[in-house]
Amino acid sequence: MSTMHRFEGKSVIVTGAARGIGAATAKRFADEGAKVLLVDLLPEVLETAKSVGGQGLVLDVALPGAGDAIVEAALAHAGRIDVLVNNAGVGGSKHLLKSDDESLSRIIDINLISLLRITRAVLPHLPQPGGSIVNLSSIFGMVGYPGTTAYAVAKAGVTQFTQQLTSEVAHLGIRVNAIAPGVVVTPMTAGHLQNPSYVKLMVDSTPMGRVCQPEEQAAVIAFLASEDASFVCGVTLPVDGGYLAARYTPNY
Ligand SMILES: NC(=O)c1ccc[n+]([C@@H]2O[C@H](COP(=O)([O-])OP(=O)(O)OC[C@H]3O[C@@H](n4cnc5c(N)ncnc54)[C@H](O)[C@@H]3O)[C@@H](O)[C@H]2O)c1
């Protein structure tokens, strides 16, 4: 548990918060004093919310009107909104030639379009100055990696969305940033992490020589959302053990 209390009196929304990075992030904000709204399409978000002392909302972020429902729930819970963490996302992407129309649309809808819609609904409620948004990109949105086309394109879009929105709202005192995680141990990667050759490839390509835990991402998300990052705006910060900085060829 963090000994910091940077979010006392603040209201934070975390999407995709039933498990994984989102759940760790919701816990981190709650531990630091925030009132947290945890949004997820999995009903288990209600359990996660209870365990961190927040409010749960079962909702598909890609549905039309999701942004308004999220705003309504956050205001009902906390009476204000200070931070939005756009974390909900899905993997399952494939090589382009093996991707059907439905999966291309669904992956880009959830990983990118929903962020635009939810942010559009939340923005007018953020304090000016003081509001903060943190988006989840990925190392796979920054460089190519075979077989992840729709996901990678959506995550690259998240990085550009972060820059674009900065150009539009930073003058209001609203900061927008993103992180680009490397491989994190969560249900999303559980299948891949059972494949020893994938683990070896990713660990060998990561200078720090390991994968990471969701809490290590949550700590950086909280930093970016906090006043400790008061002049950090428009960046996508890699949280990747050095993967993007110095990718090794395996067995170098
Ligand atoms: N795990 C990694 O290695 C990794 C690496 C880079 C980026 N990321 C990104 O971090 C974020 C969190 O990933 P994670 O690893 O914790 O994944 P996860 O699958 O463990 O958790 C994602 C959560 O988002 C929820 N979600 C998915 N679609 C949703 C929808 N339409 N509406 C509401 N909720 C929805 C899921 O139900 C789940 O609870 C994602 O955006 C992911 O792309 C993860």
Short mmCIF file of N, CA, C and O in Angstrom, two decimals, residues 97-145:
data_model
loop_
_atom_site.label_atom_id
_atom_site.label_comp_id
_atom_site.label_asym_id
_atom_site.label_seq_id
_atom_site.Cartn_x
_atom_site.Cartn_y
_atom_site.Cartn_z
N LEU A 97 -4.04 -10.78 -42.66
CA LEU A 97 -4.65 -11.69 -43.63
C LEU A 97 -5.58 -12.71 -42.97
O LEU A 97 -6.42 -13.31 -43.64
N LYS A 98 -5.45 -12.87 -41.67
CA LYS A 98 -6.30 -13.83 -40.95
C LYS A 98 -7.39 -13.11 -40.16
O LYS A 98 -8.10 -13.73 -39.36
N SER A 99 -7.52 -11.79 -40.36
CA SER A 99 -8.49 -11.02 -39.57
C SER A 99 -9.78 -10.85 -40.36
O SER A 99 -9.74 -10.48 -41.53
N ASP A 100 -10.93 -11.10 -39.71
CA ASP A 100 -12.20 -10.83 -40.40
C ASP A 100 -12.68 -9.41 -40.04
O ASP A 100 -12.17 -8.78 -39.11
N ASP A 101 -13.67 -8.94 -40.81
CA ASP A 101 -14.14 -7.56 -40.63
C ASP A 101 -14.63 -7.31 -39.21
O ASP A 101 -14.38 -6.27 -38.62
N GLU A 102 -15.36 -8.31 -38.69
CA GLU A 102 -15.97 -8.13 -37.37
C GLU A 102 -14.91 -7.93 -36.29
O GLU A 102 -15.01 -7.04 -35.45
N SER A 103 -13.86 -8.76 -36.33
CA SER A 103 -12.84 -8.65 -35.27
C SER A 103 -12.02 -7.37 -35.45
O SER A 103 -11.65 -6.73 -34.47
N LEU A 104 -11.75 -6.97 -36.69
CA LEU A 104 -11.03 -5.70 -36.90
C LEU A 104 -11.81 -4.55 -36.28
O LEU A 104 -11.26 -3.72 -35.55
N SER A 105 -13.11 -4.50 -36.55
CA SER A 105 -13.94 -3.40 -36.04
C SER A 105 -14.04 -3.44 -34.52
O SER A 105 -13.91 -2.40 -33.86
N ARG A 106 -14.24 -4.62 -33.98
CA ARG A 106 -14.44 -4.75 -32.53
C ARG A 106 -13.17 -4.33 -31.78
O ARG A 106 -13.21 -3.60 -30.79
N ILE A 107 -12.02 -4.80 -32.25
CA ILE A 107 -10.76 -4.49 -31.56
C ILE A 107 -10.47 -2.98 -31.63
O ILE A 107 -10.06 -2.37 -30.65
N ILE A 108 -10.73 -2.38 -32.78
CA ILE A 108 -10.45 -0.94 -32.90
C ILE A 108 -11.51 -0.12 -32.15
O ILE A 108 -11.20 0.89 -31.54
N ASP A 109 -12.73 -0.61 -32.15
CA ASP A 109 -13.81 0.06 -31.39
C ASP A 109 -13.48 0.13 -29.90
O ASP A 109 -13.59 1.18 -29.29
N ILE A 110 -13.11 -1.02 -29.32
CA ILE A 110 -12.86 -1.06 -27.87
C ILE A 110 -11.56 -0.35 -27.53
O ILE A 110 -11.50 0.44 -26.58
N ASN A 111 -10.50 -0.61 -28.30
CA ASN A 111 -9.17 -0.10 -27.93
C ASN A 111 -8.93 1.35 -28.34
O ASN A 111 -7.98 1.96 -27.87
N LEU A 112 -9.78 1.89 -29.22
CA LEU A 112 -9.54 3.27 -29.66
C LEU A 112 -10.81 4.14 -29.67
O LEU A 112 -10.86 5.16 -28.99
N ILE A 113 -11.84 3.72 -30.41
CA ILE A 113 -13.00 4.60 -30.58
C ILE A 113 -13.69 4.88 -29.25
O ILE A 113 -14.13 6.00 -28.98
N SER A 114 -13.75 3.85 -28.39
CA SER A 114 -14.43 4.05 -27.10
C SER A 114 -13.71 5.12 -26.26
O SER A 114 -14.34 5.85 -25.51
N LEU A 115 -12.38 5.22 -26.42
CA LEU A 115 -11.63 6.24 -25.67
C LEU A 115 -12.06 7.64 -26.09
O LEU A 115 -12.21 8.54 -25.26
N LEU A 116 -12.23 7.81 -27.42
CA LEU A 116 -12.64 9.12 -27.93
C LEU A 116 -14.02 9.48 -27.39
O LEU A 116 -14.27 10.60 -26.94
N ARG A 117 -14.93 8.49 -27.44
CA ARG A 117 -16.31 8.77 -27.00
C ARG A 117 -16.39 9.04 -25.51
O ARG A 117 -17.09 9.95 -25.07
N ILE A 118 -15.69 8.21 -24.71
CA ILE A 118 -15.77 8.38 -23.25
C ILE A 118 -15.11 9.68 -22.85
O ILE A 118 -15.62 10.44 -22.02
N THR A 119 -13.97 9.96 -23.46
CA THR A 119 -13.27 11.21 -23.14
C THR A 119 -14.14 12.41 -23.50
O THR A 119 -14.21 13.39 -22.75
N ARG A 120 -14.82 12.35 -24.62
CA ARG A 120 -15.70 13.46 -25.05
C ARG A 120 -16.78 13.72 -24.00
O ARG A 120 -17.12 14.87 -23.72
N ALA A 121 -17.29 12.65 -23.40
CA ALA A 121 -18.34 12.82 -22.38
C ALA A 121 -17.78 13.34 -21.06
O ALA A 121 -18.42 14.13 -20.36
N VAL A 122 -16.57 12.90 -20.71
CA VAL A 122 -15.99 13.23 -19.40
C VAL A 122 -15.36 14.62 -19.38
O VAL A 122 -15.44 15.34 -18.37
N LEU A 123 -14.73 15.00 -20.49
CA LEU A 123 -13.97 16.26 -20.55
C LEU A 123 -14.66 17.48 -19.94
O LEU A 123 -14.05 18.21 -19.15
N PRO A 124 -15.93 17.74 -20.28
CA PRO A 124 -16.56 18.96 -19.76
C PRO A 124 -16.68 18.98 -18.24
O PRO A 124 -16.93 20.03 -17.66
N HIS A 125 -16.51 17.82 -17.59
CA HIS A 125 -16.66 17.74 -16.14
C HIS A 125 -15.32 17.85 -15.40
O HIS A 125 -15.31 17.95 -14.18
N LEU A 126 -14.22 17.79 -16.12
CA LEU A 126 -12.90 17.84 -15.47
C LEU A 126 -12.59 19.26 -15.03
O LEU A 126 -12.89 20.22 -15.75
N PRO A 127 -11.97 19.42 -13.85
CA PRO A 127 -11.63 20.76 -13.38
C PRO A 127 -10.57 21.41 -14.27
O PRO A 127 -9.68 20.75 -14.78
N GLN A 128 -10.73 22.71 -14.46
CA GLN A 128 -9.80 23.50 -15.27
C GLN A 128 -9.26 24.64 -14.42
O GLN A 128 -10.02 25.59 -14.16
N PRO A 129 -8.01 24.57 -13.94
CA PRO A 129 -7.05 23.51 -14.19
C PRO A 129 -7.24 22.34 -13.24
O PRO A 129 -7.99 22.44 -12.28
N GLY A 130 -6.50 21.27 -13.49
CA GLY A 130 -6.41 20.17 -12.54
C GLY A 130 -6.89 18.83 -13.06
O GLY A 130 -6.54 17.81 -12.49
N GLY A 131 -7.68 18.83 -14.14
CA GLY A 131 -8.14 17.54 -14.67
C GLY A 131 -7.00 16.77 -15.32
O GLY A 131 -6.02 17.36 -15.77
N SER A 132 -7.13 15.46 -15.32
CA SER A 132 -6.05 14.64 -15.88
C SER A 132 -6.62 13.38 -16.51
O SER A 132 -7.55 12.76 -15.98
N ILE A 133 -6.04 13.02 -17.66
CA ILE A 133 -6.45 11.80 -18.36
C ILE A 133 -5.21 10.95 -18.62
O ILE A 133 -4.17 11.48 -19.01
N VAL A 134 -5.33 9.64 -18.36
CA VAL A 134 -4.23 8.72 -18.69
C VAL A 134 -4.80 7.60 -19.57
O VAL A 134 -5.79 6.95 -19.20
N ASN A 135 -4.17 7.43 -20.72
CA ASN A 135 -4.61 6.41 -21.68
C ASN A 135 -3.63 5.25 -21.71
O ASN A 135 -2.44 5.42 -21.47
N LEU A 136 -4.14 4.06 -22.04
CA LEU A 136 -3.29 2.88 -22.15
C LEU A 136 -2.96 2.60 -23.60
O LEU A 136 -3.83 2.17 -24.37
N SER A 137 -1.71 2.86 -23.95
CA SER A 137 -1.21 2.43 -25.24
C SER A 137 -0.49 1.10 -25.03
O SER A 137 -0.88 0.32 -24.15
N SER A 138 0.57 0.83 -25.78
CA SER A 138 1.32 -0.42 -25.64
C SER A 138 2.63 -0.28 -26.40
O SER A 138 2.70 0.50 -27.35
N ILE A 139 3.62 -1.07 -26.00
CA ILE A 139 4.84 -1.12 -26.83
C ILE A 139 4.49 -1.53 -28.25
O ILE A 139 5.14 -1.10 -29.20
N PHE A 140 3.41 -2.33 -28.39
CA PHE A 140 3.03 -2.79 -29.72
C PHE A 140 2.31 -1.70 -30.53
O PHE A 140 1.99 -1.90 -31.69
N GLY A 141 2.06 -0.56 -29.90
CA GLY A 141 1.58 0.61 -30.65
C GLY A 141 2.72 1.51 -31.10
O GLY A 141 2.50 2.50 -31.80
N MET A 142 3.94 1.19 -30.66
CA MET A 142 5.09 2.05 -30.96
C MET A 142 6.01 1.43 -32.02
O MET A 142 6.71 2.15 -32.73
N VAL A 143 6.08 0.13 -32.05
CA VAL A 143 6.92 -0.58 -33.03
C VAL A 143 6.13 -1.78 -33.54
O VAL A 143 5.17 -2.21 -32.92
N GLY A 144 6.55 -2.30 -34.67
CA GLY A 144 5.84 -3.45 -35.24
C GLY A 144 6.14 -4.74 -34.49
O GLY A 144 7.23 -4.92 -33.93
N TYR A 145 5.15 -5.60 -34.46
CA TYR A 145 5.31 -6.95 -33.90
C TYR A 145 4.34 -7.84 -34.67
O TYR A 145 3.14 -7.51 -34.71
#
